[in-house]
Short mmCIF file of N, CA and C in Angstrom, two decimals:
data_model
loop_
_atom_site.label_atom_id
_atom_site.label_comp_id
_atom_site.label_asym_id
_atom_site.label_seq_id
_atom_site.Cartn_x
_atom_site.Cartn_y
_atom_site.Cartn_z
N MET A 27 -18.03 -5.00 29.57
CA MET A 27 -18.18 -6.41 29.32
C MET A 27 -17.69 -7.19 30.53
N ALA A 28 -18.48 -8.15 30.98
CA ALA A 28 -18.08 -8.98 32.11
C ALA A 28 -17.28 -10.17 31.60
N TRP A 29 -16.16 -10.42 32.23
CA TRP A 29 -15.32 -11.55 31.86
C TRP A 29 -15.75 -12.77 32.68
N PRO A 30 -15.54 -13.97 32.15
CA PRO A 30 -15.90 -15.17 32.91
C PRO A 30 -15.22 -15.16 34.28
N HIS A 31 -15.85 -15.68 35.23
CA HIS A 31 -15.35 -15.80 36.61
C HIS A 31 -15.15 -14.44 37.26
N GLY A 32 -15.74 -13.37 36.67
CA GLY A 32 -15.67 -12.05 37.29
C GLY A 32 -14.30 -11.41 37.30
N ARG A 33 -13.34 -11.94 36.53
CA ARG A 33 -11.99 -11.39 36.53
C ARG A 33 -11.67 -10.79 35.17
N ASN A 34 -10.93 -9.73 35.18
CA ASN A 34 -10.41 -9.18 33.94
C ASN A 34 -9.19 -10.00 33.52
N PRO A 35 -8.93 -10.10 32.21
CA PRO A 35 -7.75 -10.85 31.80
C PRO A 35 -6.48 -10.18 32.27
N THR A 36 -5.50 -10.97 32.54
CA THR A 36 -4.21 -10.47 32.99
C THR A 36 -3.43 -9.95 31.78
N PRO A 37 -2.93 -8.74 31.83
CA PRO A 37 -2.14 -8.26 30.70
C PRO A 37 -0.86 -9.08 30.58
N ILE A 38 -0.38 -9.19 29.36
CA ILE A 38 0.87 -9.92 29.14
C ILE A 38 2.00 -9.05 29.62
N ALA A 39 2.84 -9.62 30.44
CA ALA A 39 3.99 -8.89 30.94
C ALA A 39 5.23 -9.69 30.63
N PHE A 40 6.31 -9.00 30.37
CA PHE A 40 7.58 -9.66 30.10
C PHE A 40 8.46 -9.50 31.31
N ASP A 41 9.15 -10.57 31.66
CA ASP A 41 10.08 -10.47 32.78
C ASP A 41 11.50 -10.36 32.23
N GLN A 42 12.45 -10.30 33.13
CA GLN A 42 13.83 -10.11 32.70
C GLN A 42 14.39 -11.29 31.92
N ASP A 43 13.73 -12.46 31.98
CA ASP A 43 14.21 -13.63 31.26
C ASP A 43 13.60 -13.76 29.86
N THR A 44 12.68 -12.89 29.49
CA THR A 44 12.06 -12.95 28.18
C THR A 44 13.08 -12.51 27.14
N PRO A 45 13.29 -13.34 26.11
CA PRO A 45 14.28 -12.97 25.09
C PRO A 45 13.91 -11.64 24.42
N PRO A 46 14.90 -10.78 24.16
CA PRO A 46 14.62 -9.48 23.53
C PRO A 46 13.88 -9.61 22.20
N ALA A 47 14.20 -10.64 21.42
CA ALA A 47 13.54 -10.80 20.12
C ALA A 47 12.04 -11.01 20.30
N ARG A 48 11.65 -11.75 21.34
CA ARG A 48 10.22 -11.99 21.60
C ARG A 48 9.54 -10.70 22.01
N LYS A 49 10.20 -9.93 22.86
CA LYS A 49 9.64 -8.64 23.27
C LYS A 49 9.46 -7.74 22.05
N ALA A 50 10.47 -7.68 21.20
CA ALA A 50 10.41 -6.81 20.02
C ALA A 50 9.32 -7.28 19.07
N ALA A 51 9.20 -8.59 18.85
CA ALA A 51 8.17 -9.11 17.95
C ALA A 51 6.78 -8.79 18.49
N SER A 52 6.59 -8.95 19.78
CA SER A 52 5.30 -8.64 20.38
C SER A 52 4.97 -7.16 20.23
N GLN A 53 5.97 -6.30 20.45
CA GLN A 53 5.74 -4.87 20.33
C GLN A 53 5.38 -4.49 18.90
N ARG A 54 6.07 -5.09 17.88
CA ARG A 54 5.76 -4.80 16.48
C ARG A 54 4.32 -5.18 16.18
N ILE A 55 3.87 -6.34 16.67
CA ILE A 55 2.49 -6.76 16.42
C ILE A 55 1.52 -5.77 17.03
N ASN A 56 1.81 -5.31 18.25
CA ASN A 56 0.92 -4.36 18.92
C ASN A 56 0.93 -3.00 18.23
N ASP A 57 2.04 -2.65 17.58
CA ASP A 57 2.14 -1.35 16.91
C ASP A 57 1.61 -1.38 15.49
N MET A 58 1.28 -2.54 14.95
CA MET A 58 0.85 -2.66 13.57
C MET A 58 -0.52 -2.02 13.38
N PRO A 59 -0.73 -1.36 12.24
CA PRO A 59 -2.07 -0.88 11.95
C PRO A 59 -2.99 -2.07 11.72
N ALA A 60 -4.23 -1.91 12.08
CA ALA A 60 -5.19 -2.99 11.85
C ALA A 60 -5.34 -3.21 10.35
N ASN A 61 -5.71 -4.42 9.98
CA ASN A 61 -5.88 -4.74 8.56
C ASN A 61 -7.23 -4.23 8.08
N ASN A 62 -7.45 -2.95 8.28
CA ASN A 62 -8.69 -2.31 7.86
C ASN A 62 -8.57 -1.87 6.40
N PRO A 63 -9.70 -1.66 5.76
CA PRO A 63 -9.63 -1.10 4.40
C PRO A 63 -8.87 0.22 4.43
N THR A 64 -8.04 0.42 3.42
CA THR A 64 -7.16 1.58 3.35
C THR A 64 -7.34 2.25 1.99
N ASN A 65 -7.29 3.57 1.97
CA ASN A 65 -7.43 4.33 0.72
C ASN A 65 -6.11 4.95 0.32
N VAL A 66 -5.84 4.89 -0.99
CA VAL A 66 -4.65 5.50 -1.57
C VAL A 66 -5.09 6.28 -2.80
N SER A 67 -4.55 7.47 -2.96
CA SER A 67 -4.83 8.29 -4.14
C SER A 67 -3.55 8.47 -4.94
N LEU A 68 -3.69 8.51 -6.26
CA LEU A 68 -2.57 8.71 -7.17
C LEU A 68 -2.90 9.89 -8.07
N VAL A 69 -2.00 10.88 -8.08
CA VAL A 69 -2.14 12.05 -8.94
C VAL A 69 -1.05 11.98 -9.99
N VAL A 70 -1.39 12.25 -11.26
CA VAL A 70 -0.43 12.19 -12.36
C VAL A 70 -0.44 13.52 -13.10
N ARG A 71 0.75 13.99 -13.49
CA ARG A 71 0.89 15.22 -14.27
C ARG A 71 1.72 14.93 -15.53
N ASP A 72 1.50 15.70 -16.56
CA ASP A 72 2.25 15.50 -17.81
C ASP A 72 3.47 16.42 -17.90
N PHE A 73 4.12 16.64 -16.76
CA PHE A 73 5.35 17.41 -16.71
C PHE A 73 6.09 17.03 -15.43
N ALA A 74 7.38 17.31 -15.38
CA ALA A 74 8.19 17.01 -14.20
C ALA A 74 7.81 17.98 -13.07
N SER A 75 7.85 17.49 -11.85
CA SER A 75 7.54 18.28 -10.66
C SER A 75 8.64 18.07 -9.63
N THR A 76 8.83 19.02 -8.76
CA THR A 76 9.84 18.87 -7.72
C THR A 76 9.23 19.04 -6.34
N GLY A 77 9.83 18.35 -5.37
CA GLY A 77 9.44 18.48 -3.98
C GLY A 77 8.08 17.93 -3.65
N ASP A 78 7.75 17.97 -2.37
CA ASP A 78 6.43 17.60 -1.84
C ASP A 78 5.97 16.20 -2.25
N GLY A 79 6.91 15.26 -2.39
CA GLY A 79 6.53 13.88 -2.65
C GLY A 79 6.34 13.50 -4.10
N TRP A 80 6.60 14.39 -5.03
CA TRP A 80 6.45 14.07 -6.45
C TRP A 80 7.63 13.24 -6.94
N THR A 81 7.33 12.28 -7.80
CA THR A 81 8.35 11.44 -8.42
C THR A 81 8.30 11.67 -9.92
N ASN A 82 9.45 11.97 -10.51
CA ASN A 82 9.52 12.19 -11.95
C ASN A 82 9.85 10.89 -12.66
N VAL A 83 9.17 10.64 -13.77
CA VAL A 83 9.41 9.44 -14.57
C VAL A 83 9.35 9.84 -16.05
N THR A 84 9.89 8.96 -16.86
CA THR A 84 9.79 9.12 -18.30
C THR A 84 8.79 8.09 -18.79
N SER A 85 7.82 8.53 -19.56
CA SER A 85 6.77 7.62 -20.04
C SER A 85 7.28 6.80 -21.22
N SER A 86 6.43 5.91 -21.69
CA SER A 86 6.79 5.05 -22.81
C SER A 86 7.06 5.83 -24.10
N ASN A 87 6.58 7.07 -24.16
CA ASN A 87 6.83 7.88 -25.35
C ASN A 87 8.04 8.80 -25.18
N GLY A 88 8.76 8.65 -24.06
CA GLY A 88 9.97 9.43 -23.83
C GLY A 88 9.75 10.79 -23.20
N LYS A 89 8.51 11.15 -22.90
CA LYS A 89 8.21 12.45 -22.32
C LYS A 89 8.20 12.39 -20.80
N PRO A 90 8.50 13.54 -20.16
CA PRO A 90 8.49 13.56 -18.69
C PRO A 90 7.06 13.64 -18.13
N TYR A 91 6.84 12.89 -17.08
CA TYR A 91 5.60 12.94 -16.31
C TYR A 91 6.01 12.91 -14.84
N SER A 92 5.09 13.17 -13.96
CA SER A 92 5.34 13.04 -12.53
C SER A 92 4.10 12.47 -11.87
N TYR A 93 4.32 11.80 -10.75
CA TYR A 93 3.20 11.25 -10.00
C TYR A 93 3.44 11.43 -8.51
N LYS A 94 2.35 11.37 -7.77
CA LYS A 94 2.42 11.49 -6.32
C LYS A 94 1.31 10.65 -5.71
N TYR A 95 1.68 9.81 -4.75
CA TYR A 95 0.71 9.03 -3.99
C TYR A 95 0.43 9.75 -2.68
N THR A 96 -0.81 9.68 -2.23
CA THR A 96 -1.18 10.14 -0.89
C THR A 96 -2.04 9.05 -0.27
N GLY A 97 -2.22 9.14 1.02
CA GLY A 97 -3.02 8.13 1.72
C GLY A 97 -2.16 6.96 2.11
N GLY A 98 -2.79 5.79 2.25
CA GLY A 98 -2.10 4.63 2.81
C GLY A 98 -2.31 4.63 4.30
N ASN A 99 -1.58 3.79 4.99
CA ASN A 99 -1.75 3.75 6.44
C ASN A 99 -0.45 4.02 7.19
N GLN A 100 0.48 4.69 6.54
CA GLN A 100 1.75 5.05 7.17
C GLN A 100 1.83 6.56 7.37
N PRO A 101 2.56 7.01 8.38
CA PRO A 101 2.63 8.45 8.67
C PRO A 101 3.14 9.29 7.50
N ALA A 102 3.90 8.71 6.60
CA ALA A 102 4.46 9.47 5.48
C ALA A 102 3.39 9.95 4.51
N ASP A 103 2.17 9.37 4.55
CA ASP A 103 1.08 9.77 3.66
C ASP A 103 1.53 9.73 2.20
N ASP A 104 2.21 8.62 1.82
CA ASP A 104 2.78 8.50 0.49
C ASP A 104 2.28 7.28 -0.29
N GLY A 105 1.13 6.75 0.14
CA GLY A 105 0.56 5.59 -0.55
C GLY A 105 1.11 4.26 -0.07
N SER A 106 2.08 4.28 0.83
CA SER A 106 2.61 3.01 1.32
C SER A 106 1.67 2.44 2.38
N VAL A 107 1.64 1.12 2.42
CA VAL A 107 0.76 0.44 3.36
C VAL A 107 1.54 -0.65 4.08
N GLU A 108 1.13 -0.94 5.29
CA GLU A 108 1.74 -2.00 6.08
C GLU A 108 0.63 -2.69 6.86
N PHE A 109 0.64 -4.02 6.79
CA PHE A 109 -0.37 -4.81 7.46
C PHE A 109 0.28 -5.91 8.29
N ALA A 110 -0.48 -6.47 9.22
CA ALA A 110 0.01 -7.54 10.08
C ALA A 110 -0.24 -8.89 9.44
N SER A 111 0.78 -9.71 9.35
CA SER A 111 0.62 -11.07 8.82
C SER A 111 -0.24 -11.89 9.77
N GLY A 112 -1.06 -12.74 9.18
CA GLY A 112 -1.88 -13.64 9.98
C GLY A 112 -3.06 -12.98 10.65
N GLN A 113 -3.37 -11.74 10.30
CA GLN A 113 -4.47 -11.01 10.95
C GLN A 113 -5.65 -10.81 10.01
N GLY A 114 -5.72 -11.58 8.94
CA GLY A 114 -6.84 -11.46 8.02
C GLY A 114 -6.51 -10.62 6.81
N ASN A 115 -7.38 -10.69 5.82
CA ASN A 115 -7.18 -9.97 4.57
C ASN A 115 -7.24 -8.46 4.77
N ALA A 116 -6.57 -7.76 3.86
CA ALA A 116 -6.59 -6.30 3.85
C ALA A 116 -6.88 -5.84 2.43
N ALA A 117 -7.60 -4.73 2.32
CA ALA A 117 -7.93 -4.17 1.01
C ALA A 117 -7.44 -2.74 0.92
N VAL A 118 -6.88 -2.39 -0.23
CA VAL A 118 -6.43 -1.03 -0.51
C VAL A 118 -7.22 -0.55 -1.72
N THR A 119 -8.01 0.50 -1.55
CA THR A 119 -8.72 1.09 -2.69
C THR A 119 -7.83 2.18 -3.26
N LEU A 120 -7.45 2.00 -4.51
CA LEU A 120 -6.58 2.93 -5.21
C LEU A 120 -7.43 3.79 -6.14
N SER A 121 -7.35 5.11 -5.97
CA SER A 121 -8.13 6.04 -6.80
C SER A 121 -7.18 6.95 -7.55
N LEU A 122 -7.36 7.02 -8.86
CA LEU A 122 -6.60 7.92 -9.70
C LEU A 122 -7.30 9.28 -9.66
N ILE A 123 -6.59 10.28 -9.14
CA ILE A 123 -7.13 11.63 -9.02
C ILE A 123 -6.42 12.46 -10.09
N ALA A 124 -7.03 12.54 -11.25
CA ALA A 124 -6.37 13.22 -12.36
C ALA A 124 -7.40 13.59 -13.42
N ASP A 125 -6.96 14.36 -14.35
CA ASP A 125 -7.74 14.71 -15.53
C ASP A 125 -8.25 13.42 -16.17
N GLY A 126 -9.43 13.47 -16.78
CA GLY A 126 -10.02 12.29 -17.40
C GLY A 126 -9.20 11.67 -18.52
N ARG A 127 -8.20 12.37 -18.99
CA ARG A 127 -7.33 11.80 -20.04
C ARG A 127 -6.48 10.67 -19.51
N TYR A 128 -6.29 10.60 -18.17
CA TYR A 128 -5.48 9.55 -17.56
C TYR A 128 -6.38 8.42 -17.09
N GLN A 129 -5.95 7.20 -17.34
CA GLN A 129 -6.69 6.02 -16.90
C GLN A 129 -5.71 4.96 -16.44
N ILE A 130 -6.17 4.16 -15.50
CA ILE A 130 -5.36 2.99 -15.11
C ILE A 130 -5.51 1.99 -16.25
N ALA A 131 -4.39 1.51 -16.75
CA ALA A 131 -4.41 0.57 -17.87
C ALA A 131 -5.11 -0.73 -17.47
N SER A 132 -5.74 -1.40 -18.43
CA SER A 132 -6.29 -2.73 -18.11
C SER A 132 -5.08 -3.59 -17.74
N ASN A 133 -5.20 -4.44 -16.77
CA ASN A 133 -4.06 -5.17 -16.20
C ASN A 133 -2.97 -4.20 -15.77
N GLY A 134 -3.38 -3.03 -15.32
CA GLY A 134 -2.44 -1.95 -15.00
C GLY A 134 -1.87 -1.98 -13.60
N VAL A 135 -2.20 -2.97 -12.79
CA VAL A 135 -1.60 -3.07 -11.46
C VAL A 135 -0.84 -4.39 -11.42
N THR A 136 0.47 -4.28 -11.25
CA THR A 136 1.31 -5.47 -11.14
C THR A 136 2.07 -5.42 -9.82
N PHE A 137 2.62 -6.54 -9.41
CA PHE A 137 3.27 -6.64 -8.11
C PHE A 137 4.69 -7.15 -8.26
N LEU A 138 5.60 -6.61 -7.47
CA LEU A 138 6.99 -7.03 -7.43
C LEU A 138 7.28 -7.61 -6.05
N ASN A 139 8.07 -8.68 -6.01
CA ASN A 139 8.48 -9.32 -4.75
C ASN A 139 7.31 -9.91 -3.97
N ASP A 140 6.43 -10.59 -4.67
CA ASP A 140 5.30 -11.28 -4.04
C ASP A 140 5.35 -12.77 -4.42
N PRO A 141 6.36 -13.51 -3.94
CA PRO A 141 6.55 -14.89 -4.38
C PRO A 141 5.42 -15.84 -4.00
N GLN A 142 4.66 -15.53 -2.95
CA GLN A 142 3.58 -16.42 -2.53
C GLN A 142 2.23 -16.01 -3.10
N GLY A 143 2.19 -15.00 -3.93
CA GLY A 143 0.94 -14.57 -4.55
C GLY A 143 -0.09 -14.05 -3.57
N GLN A 144 0.35 -13.26 -2.58
CA GLN A 144 -0.58 -12.73 -1.59
C GLN A 144 -1.37 -11.53 -2.11
N LEU A 145 -0.88 -10.90 -3.17
CA LEU A 145 -1.48 -9.67 -3.66
C LEU A 145 -2.25 -9.91 -4.95
N ALA A 146 -3.41 -9.26 -5.07
CA ALA A 146 -4.22 -9.37 -6.29
C ALA A 146 -4.95 -8.05 -6.49
N ALA A 147 -5.08 -7.64 -7.76
CA ALA A 147 -5.81 -6.42 -8.09
C ALA A 147 -7.16 -6.80 -8.67
N ARG A 148 -8.18 -6.05 -8.29
CA ARG A 148 -9.55 -6.30 -8.76
C ARG A 148 -10.12 -5.01 -9.34
N GLY A 149 -11.03 -5.17 -10.29
CA GLY A 149 -11.73 -4.04 -10.87
C GLY A 149 -11.20 -3.67 -12.24
N ASN A 150 -12.00 -2.89 -12.95
CA ASN A 150 -11.57 -2.44 -14.28
C ASN A 150 -12.06 -1.03 -14.60
N ALA A 151 -12.50 -0.30 -13.60
CA ALA A 151 -12.91 1.09 -13.83
C ALA A 151 -11.67 1.90 -14.21
N PRO A 152 -11.82 2.90 -15.07
CA PRO A 152 -10.65 3.65 -15.54
C PRO A 152 -9.85 4.35 -14.44
N GLY A 153 -10.50 4.67 -13.32
CA GLY A 153 -9.81 5.42 -12.28
C GLY A 153 -9.74 4.75 -10.93
N THR A 154 -10.10 3.47 -10.82
CA THR A 154 -10.11 2.81 -9.51
C THR A 154 -9.70 1.34 -9.63
N ARG A 155 -8.95 0.87 -8.65
CA ARG A 155 -8.65 -0.55 -8.49
C ARG A 155 -8.66 -0.85 -7.00
N VAL A 156 -8.94 -2.10 -6.67
CA VAL A 156 -8.83 -2.56 -5.29
C VAL A 156 -7.72 -3.60 -5.25
N ILE A 157 -6.77 -3.39 -4.35
CA ILE A 157 -5.68 -4.34 -4.16
C ILE A 157 -6.01 -5.15 -2.92
N ASN A 158 -6.07 -6.47 -3.08
CA ASN A 158 -6.32 -7.36 -1.96
C ASN A 158 -5.01 -8.00 -1.52
N ASP A 159 -4.79 -8.01 -0.21
CA ASP A 159 -3.60 -8.60 0.39
C ASP A 159 -4.08 -9.67 1.36
N SER A 160 -3.71 -10.91 1.12
CA SER A 160 -4.16 -12.00 2.00
C SER A 160 -3.45 -11.96 3.35
N CYS A 161 -2.33 -11.26 3.44
CA CYS A 161 -1.59 -11.09 4.71
C CYS A 161 -1.25 -12.44 5.35
N SER A 162 -1.00 -13.44 4.54
CA SER A 162 -0.75 -14.78 5.07
C SER A 162 0.68 -15.00 5.53
N ALA A 163 1.61 -14.13 5.15
CA ALA A 163 3.01 -14.29 5.54
C ALA A 163 3.70 -12.93 5.43
N PRO A 164 4.85 -12.78 6.09
CA PRO A 164 5.61 -11.54 5.94
C PRO A 164 5.90 -11.27 4.46
N LEU A 165 5.94 -10.00 4.11
CA LEU A 165 6.08 -9.62 2.71
C LEU A 165 6.64 -8.21 2.64
N GLN A 166 7.56 -7.98 1.73
CA GLN A 166 8.02 -6.63 1.45
C GLN A 166 7.99 -6.49 -0.07
N ALA A 167 6.89 -5.98 -0.57
CA ALA A 167 6.64 -5.92 -2.00
C ALA A 167 6.30 -4.50 -2.41
N SER A 168 6.06 -4.33 -3.69
CA SER A 168 5.56 -3.06 -4.17
C SER A 168 4.55 -3.33 -5.27
N TYR A 169 3.66 -2.38 -5.45
CA TYR A 169 2.73 -2.48 -6.55
C TYR A 169 3.07 -1.39 -7.54
N LYS A 170 2.98 -1.73 -8.80
CA LYS A 170 3.25 -0.76 -9.86
C LYS A 170 1.95 -0.53 -10.59
N VAL A 171 1.56 0.72 -10.68
CA VAL A 171 0.35 1.10 -11.39
C VAL A 171 0.77 1.71 -12.72
N SER A 172 0.25 1.16 -13.80
CA SER A 172 0.50 1.72 -15.12
C SER A 172 -0.69 2.59 -15.49
N VAL A 173 -0.40 3.87 -15.67
CA VAL A 173 -1.42 4.83 -16.05
C VAL A 173 -1.17 5.18 -17.51
N ILE A 174 -2.24 5.29 -18.28
CA ILE A 174 -2.07 5.68 -19.68
C ILE A 174 -2.63 7.09 -19.89
N ASP A 175 -1.97 7.80 -20.78
CA ASP A 175 -2.40 9.14 -21.17
C ASP A 175 -3.11 9.00 -22.51
N THR A 176 -4.43 9.04 -22.47
CA THR A 176 -5.23 8.79 -23.68
C THR A 176 -5.11 9.91 -24.71
N GLN A 177 -4.59 11.07 -24.29
CA GLN A 177 -4.42 12.17 -25.24
C GLN A 177 -3.03 12.21 -25.85
N ASP A 178 -2.19 11.27 -25.46
CA ASP A 178 -0.84 11.23 -26.01
C ASP A 178 -0.52 9.80 -26.47
N ASN A 179 -1.37 9.26 -27.34
CA ASN A 179 -1.16 7.95 -27.95
C ASN A 179 -1.03 6.83 -26.92
N ASN A 180 -1.80 6.94 -25.82
CA ASN A 180 -1.79 5.95 -24.74
C ASN A 180 -0.40 5.72 -24.16
N ALA A 181 0.35 6.81 -24.00
CA ALA A 181 1.66 6.71 -23.35
C ALA A 181 1.47 6.09 -21.98
N SER A 182 2.37 5.20 -21.59
CA SER A 182 2.28 4.50 -20.31
C SER A 182 3.21 5.15 -19.30
N ILE A 183 2.68 5.41 -18.08
CA ILE A 183 3.43 6.02 -16.98
C ILE A 183 3.43 5.02 -15.83
N ALA A 184 4.61 4.58 -15.39
CA ALA A 184 4.72 3.58 -14.32
C ALA A 184 4.90 4.27 -12.97
N CYS A 185 4.09 3.86 -11.96
CA CYS A 185 4.10 4.45 -10.63
C CYS A 185 4.10 3.33 -9.59
N ASP A 186 5.03 3.35 -8.61
CA ASP A 186 5.11 2.20 -7.68
C ASP A 186 5.53 2.53 -6.24
N PRO A 187 4.58 2.37 -5.27
CA PRO A 187 4.90 2.47 -3.84
C PRO A 187 4.99 1.08 -3.18
N PRO A 188 5.44 0.99 -1.92
CA PRO A 188 5.62 -0.31 -1.27
C PRO A 188 4.39 -0.85 -0.51
N ILE A 189 4.37 -2.18 -0.36
CA ILE A 189 3.42 -2.88 0.50
C ILE A 189 4.25 -3.75 1.44
N ILE A 190 4.00 -3.66 2.72
CA ILE A 190 4.77 -4.45 3.69
C ILE A 190 3.81 -5.21 4.59
N ASN A 191 4.07 -6.50 4.79
CA ASN A 191 3.38 -7.33 5.80
C ASN A 191 4.44 -7.72 6.81
N ARG A 192 4.20 -7.45 8.07
CA ARG A 192 5.17 -7.82 9.12
C ARG A 192 4.60 -8.94 9.95
#
């Protein structure tokens, strides 16, 4: 691509008088994953599991269940996502990877620590939801997915990873 006036843009450089906070903020922005569509998978089991990212919970009926998130856009591959504030909307497609007896409850995606209402869940398919993040301001929130076990009197299983906007 040819730049106007035949010159390439000058890269931004910091000199010794640039405040450290500005350098750090610029580096964080450059290191942020793009606000591209992101996929997250959720696996649920009707028994406790150990290791390899499984989280044990007690369902609404008092029985043990476990869940594990994979995907997201963080190296941990644990369903956590991080987006850049002010860089446009981001979408997370959440897929329940489980036996057909498990379904995401209607109104089954809720958000914690989202005071500006940047997060919204869309869809009503039993195994899929899309989480929209407006990315309009910094945010450190989490989404909680309520999964129901249709073979055990619709027992509710709560599962929650983080969402971060920097």
